[in-house]
Amino acid sequence: WDELSRLLQDEDDMFGADSMREKLIIFTEHRDTLQYLTAKTRSLLGNEDAVVTIHGGLVRDERRKIEEKFKQDKEVRILVATDAAGEGINLQRAHLMVNYDLPWNPNRLEQRFGRIHRIGQTEVCHLWNLVSNETREGAVYQRLLQKLEQERETLKGKVFDVLGDLTFDNRPLRDLLIEAVRYGNNPEVRARLTQVVDNAVNHETIEKLLHENALTEDSMDVHQVMSIREDMERMEAHKLQPHFIESFFLEAFKTLGGVIRSRESGRYEITSVPHAIRTRDMQIGFGEPVLKRYERVCFDKANSNLPGQVPASLIAPGHPLLEATIDLVRERSADLLKRGAVFVDENDDSLEPRLLFYIEDAVKDAVLLPNGSQRIISKHIHFVEINQEGQAYNAGYAPYLDYRSPKEEELELIQPFLQTQAWLQRGVEELALNYAIANIIPGHLSSVRERKTKLVEKTSKAVHDRLTEQIQYWDFRAGQLREQEQAGKPNTRLNSQLAYRRADELQERLKKRLAELENERQISAVPPVVTGGALVIPHRLLARLAGTPGLTSQDEQARREVELTAMRCVMEIEISLGHQPKDVSQLKCGYDIESLLPAELRDGEGNPLRFIEVKGRVRGAR
């Protein structure tokens, strides 16, 4: 504690340029040590709220809450944690870490450091390992750290890739440390232990482990890699752009009583999240908690991690704050969506109005949430249009972006027209639902099931192999201790019972985890619902209602020819550039041409596709 206390008060290491204390993580092995350090650190800082803790006694949701609080609440500066925070948690908000006491498995050192030293970290990360070098086991550990540092410099950091595979004369590090505690005063034992560490962490051994780990059965050829890259590009083109999310959230959040202020360009600070939004997250059971305040948020990934700036939480679909806000707005405005709206389509030269329906479908698995409902793992909004003849068809990804709201005088013309449209009362909502169930939703369900099944199978294999290996080890260890007990050695009966108990606990853990993964495999569709709708009026029909001359059939034919000519011109230009264009205008992707670029013509980031929307117009046409 004396050493840690000095470190915490070091102005050069612990405080930033703004004289504010940097965020810091302190790892310890034991719960009682955690409680001791928490009390001492809070007393040193003089602020009870500045220190939070994560340990194995906390449920998963509570851990997530503390994780988010550490990352987003600027009042919280230090996290004290056991290895419950060592895996699966992103603590990248900090770049400083202290190992107060060191684990007896060196692999956990890298697991801990990986919580802050990860892709996207913009700061140089620093890790302090506190070792009592005057103790017997401390001398062994210090020798290990010295050797690791030597090999790290030689192998440019790759030593950490195989840290968990190191063995010390075919024994775990734990056995060496126990031997050091018992017999470390013997010079011969100390010399032998030092030699064992040096032999384990030498250049040839690590090179061999790196070579073995590089041999993987999951290799992909270049064609598979490029196919995945192209799919990622298409998904990026189809996603809701940050501008729309930002404009919606700012307006909705303020309407619900939230306080958000602009900070750096494209970044905001949320100083108050309304109670209604925070409690809504618990009701919908989305997962990660909604906090009372956020030090920084942004809507564009490019603004999330900036050098010298506080990392910002990315507000995007899936973020609990956005999902809770959307759910509240939808609840309060559901009647408006169901009542519908009227849009004008400036690109439609026909005289036939049509209905646009918003249909929400979801895919669930068999995992139960705290509120007793099954977990939703994917949710989509689909758009289905129905014409006067009752024919339904897929309207594409975001057809509303091409429509506009009618003016007041246009609404006055449309209102009497609606009274004459009897087809609007002929079960159109059911028609839209039936079309979505038969033609759209199966594709969504199939893609989610395929992706999720592969992930579950891979995870199940990894869990089974890892826990089975541990079970076999403890069974074998228990057998050894039983033999020693029969030979009359003291204390072995108690130790053998503990070993058998550990094996049984791991067996139960394996059974429970595989059952959880089996629930994740049980994937099914949730019945779709119509969340809203709109009547779409072609601009030519609107012109006729206003008594103004619209386009003639010859005009329509000419316009169509111009559009086809424009498509042909763009296709020819793309081919002349050495690209491989494909007409996808009938697929309603949101663009008309998908053009594949050969590898030698791609930009610095290697993007393989260009998405082109073609607008062909006659000069002078409106």
Coordinates of C-alpha atoms in Angstrom, one line a residue, residues 276-526:
A276 CA -38.3 7.9 -17.4
I277 CA -35.5 6.9 -19.9
R278 CA -33.4 5.1 -17.2
T279 CA -36.3 3.1 -15.9
R280 CA -37.5 2.3 -19.5
D281 CA -34.3 0.5 -20.1
M282 CA -35.0 -1.9 -17.2
Q283 CA -38.5 -2.5 -18.5
I284 CA -37.5 -3.4 -22.0
G285 CA -34.6 -5.5 -20.6
F286 CA -32.3 -4.4 -23.4
G287 CA -29.0 -5.2 -21.6
E288 CA -26.5 -2.5 -20.8
P289 CA -27.7 0.1 -18.2
V290 CA -28.6 3.7 -19.0
L291 CA -26.5 6.1 -16.8
K292 CA -27.5 9.3 -15.2
R293 CA -25.0 11.3 -17.2
Y294 CA -22.4 10.7 -20.0
E295 CA -19.1 12.6 -20.2
R296 CA -19.1 12.4 -24.0
V297 CA -21.3 10.9 -26.7
C298 CA -21.1 11.1 -30.4
F299 CA -23.1 9.7 -33.4
D300 CA -20.3 9.2 -36.0
K301 CA -17.7 6.5 -35.2
A302 CA -15.0 8.8 -36.5
N303 CA -15.6 11.0 -33.5
S304 CA -15.5 8.3 -30.9
N305 CA -11.8 7.9 -30.1
L306 CA -9.8 11.1 -30.8
P307 CA -6.2 11.6 -29.7
G308 CA -6.0 13.8 -26.5
Q309 CA -9.8 13.7 -26.1
V310 CA -12.1 11.8 -23.7
P311 CA -13.5 8.7 -25.5
A312 CA -17.1 9.2 -26.5
S313 CA -19.9 6.6 -26.3
L314 CA -21.2 5.9 -29.8
I315 CA -25.0 6.5 -29.9
A316 CA -26.1 4.1 -32.6
P317 CA -28.8 1.4 -33.0
G318 CA -28.3 -1.0 -30.2
H319 CA -27.0 1.5 -27.6
P320 CA -29.3 1.3 -24.5
L321 CA -29.8 5.0 -24.3
L322 CA -31.0 5.3 -27.9
E323 CA -33.2 2.2 -27.6
A324 CA -34.8 3.4 -24.4
T325 CA -35.4 6.8 -26.0
I326 CA -36.9 5.3 -29.1
D327 CA -39.2 3.0 -27.0
L328 CA -40.5 6.0 -25.0
V329 CA -41.1 8.1 -28.1
R330 CA -42.9 5.2 -29.9
E331 CA -45.1 4.6 -26.9
R332 CA -46.2 8.2 -26.7
S333 CA -46.6 8.6 -30.4
A334 CA -47.9 5.2 -31.4
D335 CA -51.4 6.5 -32.2
L336 CA -49.9 9.0 -34.7
L337 CA -48.0 6.3 -36.5
K338 CA -51.2 4.1 -36.7
R339 CA -53.3 7.1 -37.9
G340 CA -50.8 7.4 -40.7
A341 CA -49.5 10.2 -42.9
V342 CA -49.7 11.5 -46.5
F343 CA -46.6 11.7 -48.7
V344 CA -46.0 13.0 -52.2
D345 CA -43.7 11.1 -54.6
E346 CA -42.1 13.5 -57.0
N347 CA -40.6 10.7 -59.1
D348 CA -43.9 8.8 -59.8
D349 CA -45.6 9.8 -63.1
S350 CA -48.5 7.5 -62.6
L351 CA -52.1 8.4 -61.5
E352 CA -52.4 5.5 -58.9
P353 CA -52.0 6.2 -55.2
R354 CA -50.5 3.5 -53.0
L355 CA -50.2 2.6 -49.3
L356 CA -46.9 2.3 -47.6
F357 CA -46.8 0.1 -44.4
Y358 CA -44.0 0.0 -41.8
I359 CA -43.7 -3.6 -40.6
E360 CA -41.5 -4.6 -37.7
D361 CA -40.3 -8.1 -37.3
A362 CA -38.0 -9.6 -34.8
V363 CA -36.0 -12.8 -34.2
K364 CA -35.6 -14.3 -30.7
D365 CA -33.8 -17.1 -29.0
A366 CA -34.7 -19.1 -25.9
V367 CA -32.7 -17.1 -23.4
L368 CA -34.9 -15.6 -20.8
L369 CA -34.5 -12.0 -19.7
P370 CA -35.0 -10.8 -16.0
N371 CA -38.5 -9.7 -16.9
G372 CA -39.3 -13.3 -18.1
S373 CA -39.5 -12.6 -21.8
Q374 CA -37.4 -14.2 -24.4
R375 CA -34.4 -12.3 -25.7
I376 CA -34.7 -10.5 -29.0
I377 CA -31.5 -10.9 -31.0
S378 CA -32.4 -9.1 -34.2
K379 CA -35.0 -6.6 -35.2
H380 CA -35.8 -5.2 -38.6
I381 CA -38.2 -2.6 -40.1
H382 CA -39.5 -3.6 -43.5
F383 CA -41.5 -1.5 -46.0
V384 CA -44.4 -2.9 -48.0
E385 CA -46.5 -1.0 -50.5
I386 CA -50.0 -2.0 -51.7
N387 CA -51.6 -0.6 -54.9
Q388 CA -55.3 -0.1 -55.7
E389 CA -55.6 -3.7 -57.1
G390 CA -54.5 -5.1 -53.7
Q391 CA -51.1 -6.2 -55.0
A392 CA -48.3 -6.0 -52.4
Y393 CA -44.6 -5.6 -53.1
N394 CA -41.3 -4.9 -51.3
A395 CA -40.8 -1.1 -51.1
G396 CA -37.0 -1.4 -50.4
Y397 CA -34.8 -0.2 -47.5
A398 CA -35.9 3.4 -47.0
P399 CA -38.5 4.6 -49.6
Y400 CA -39.7 7.5 -47.5
L401 CA -36.4 9.3 -48.2
D402 CA -37.6 9.9 -51.8
Y403 CA -41.0 11.3 -50.6
R404 CA -42.0 14.7 -49.3
S405 CA -44.8 16.1 -47.0
P406 CA -47.6 17.8 -48.9
K407 CA -48.2 21.5 -48.5
E408 CA -51.4 22.8 -46.7
E409 CA -53.1 23.7 -50.0
E410 CA -52.3 20.2 -51.4
L411 CA -53.8 18.5 -48.3
E412 CA -57.0 20.4 -49.0
L413 CA -57.1 18.8 -52.5
I414 CA -56.2 15.3 -51.2
Q415 CA -58.8 15.2 -48.4
P416 CA -61.9 15.0 -50.7
F417 CA -60.1 12.5 -52.9
L418 CA -59.6 10.1 -50.0
Q419 CA -63.3 9.9 -49.5
T420 CA -63.7 8.2 -52.9
Q421 CA -61.0 5.5 -52.3
A422 CA -63.0 2.5 -51.1
W423 CA -60.0 0.2 -51.6
L424 CA -58.4 1.7 -48.5
Q425 CA -60.9 -0.2 -46.4
R426 CA -60.3 -3.7 -47.9
G427 CA -58.1 -5.3 -45.3
V428 CA -54.9 -3.7 -46.6
E429 CA -53.0 -4.1 -43.3
E430 CA -53.6 -7.8 -43.4
L431 CA -52.4 -7.9 -47.0
A432 CA -49.2 -6.2 -46.1
L433 CA -48.6 -8.5 -43.1
N434 CA -49.2 -11.7 -45.2
Y435 CA -46.8 -10.5 -47.9
A436 CA -44.1 -9.8 -45.3
I437 CA -44.6 -13.2 -43.7
A438 CA -44.3 -15.0 -47.0
N439 CA -41.6 -13.0 -48.8
I440 CA -39.5 -10.9 -46.5
I441 CA -39.3 -12.3 -43.0
P442 CA -38.0 -15.8 -43.9
G443 CA -34.9 -14.2 -45.4
H444 CA -34.3 -12.3 -42.1
L445 CA -34.8 -15.4 -40.0
S446 CA -32.6 -17.5 -42.2
S447 CA -29.6 -15.1 -42.2
V448 CA -29.8 -14.7 -38.4
R449 CA -30.1 -18.4 -37.8
E450 CA -27.2 -19.2 -40.0
R451 CA -24.9 -16.6 -38.4
K452 CA -25.9 -17.4 -34.9
T453 CA -25.7 -21.2 -35.3
K454 CA -22.1 -20.9 -36.5
L455 CA -21.2 -18.7 -33.5
V456 CA -22.8 -21.0 -31.0
E457 CA -21.2 -24.1 -32.4
K458 CA -17.7 -22.5 -32.3
T459 CA -18.3 -21.2 -28.7
S460 CA -19.7 -24.6 -27.6
K461 CA -16.5 -26.4 -28.8
A462 CA -14.2 -23.8 -27.1
V463 CA -16.1 -24.1 -23.8
H464 CA -16.2 -27.9 -23.9
D465 CA -12.5 -28.2 -24.7
R466 CA -11.4 -25.7 -22.1
L467 CA -13.6 -26.9 -19.2
T468 CA -13.0 -30.6 -20.0
E469 CA -9.3 -30.0 -19.8
Q470 CA -9.7 -28.4 -16.4
I471 CA -12.0 -31.2 -15.2
Q472 CA -9.4 -33.8 -16.2
Y473 CA -6.7 -32.0 -14.5
W474 CA -8.5 -31.8 -11.2
D475 CA -9.6 -35.4 -11.4
F476 CA -6.0 -36.4 -12.0
R477 CA -4.9 -34.2 -9.2
A478 CA -7.4 -35.6 -6.8
G479 CA -6.2 -39.2 -7.7
Q480 CA -2.6 -38.2 -7.0
L481 CA -3.6 -36.8 -3.6
R482 CA -5.7 -39.9 -2.8
E483 CA -2.6 -42.0 -3.4
Q484 CA -0.5 -39.8 -1.2
E485 CA -3.3 -40.1 1.5
Q486 CA -3.1 -43.9 1.3
A487 CA 0.7 -43.6 1.7
G488 CA 0.2 -41.7 5.0
K489 CA 1.1 -38.2 4.0
P490 CA -0.5 -35.5 6.1
N491 CA -3.2 -33.0 4.9
T492 CA -3.7 -34.9 1.6
R493 CA -7.2 -36.1 2.5
L494 CA -8.5 -32.6 2.8
N495 CA -6.7 -31.5 -0.4
S496 CA -8.1 -34.5 -2.3
Q497 CA -11.6 -33.6 -1.2
L498 CA -11.1 -30.1 -2.4
A499 CA -9.8 -31.3 -5.7
Y500 CA -12.8 -33.6 -6.2
R501 CA -15.1 -30.8 -5.3
R502 CA -13.4 -28.5 -7.8
A503 CA -13.8 -31.1 -10.6
D504 CA -17.5 -31.5 -9.7
E505 CA -18.0 -27.7 -9.7
L506 CA -16.4 -27.5 -13.2
Q507 CA -18.6 -30.3 -14.4
E508 CA -21.7 -28.5 -13.3
R509 CA -20.4 -25.3 -14.8
L510 CA -19.8 -27.1 -18.1
K511 CA -23.4 -28.5 -18.1
K512 CA -24.9 -25.1 -17.3
R513 CA -22.9 -23.3 -19.9
L514 CA -23.8 -25.8 -22.7
A515 CA -27.4 -25.5 -21.7
E516 CA -27.2 -21.7 -22.0
L517 CA -25.6 -22.1 -25.5
E518 CA -28.4 -24.5 -26.5
N519 CA -31.0 -21.9 -25.6
E520 CA -29.1 -19.5 -27.9
R521 CA -29.4 -22.0 -30.7
Q522 CA -33.2 -22.1 -30.4
I523 CA -34.0 -19.3 -32.8
S524 CA -37.5 -18.4 -34.0
A525 CA -39.4 -15.5 -35.5
V526 CA -41.7 -13.2 -33.5

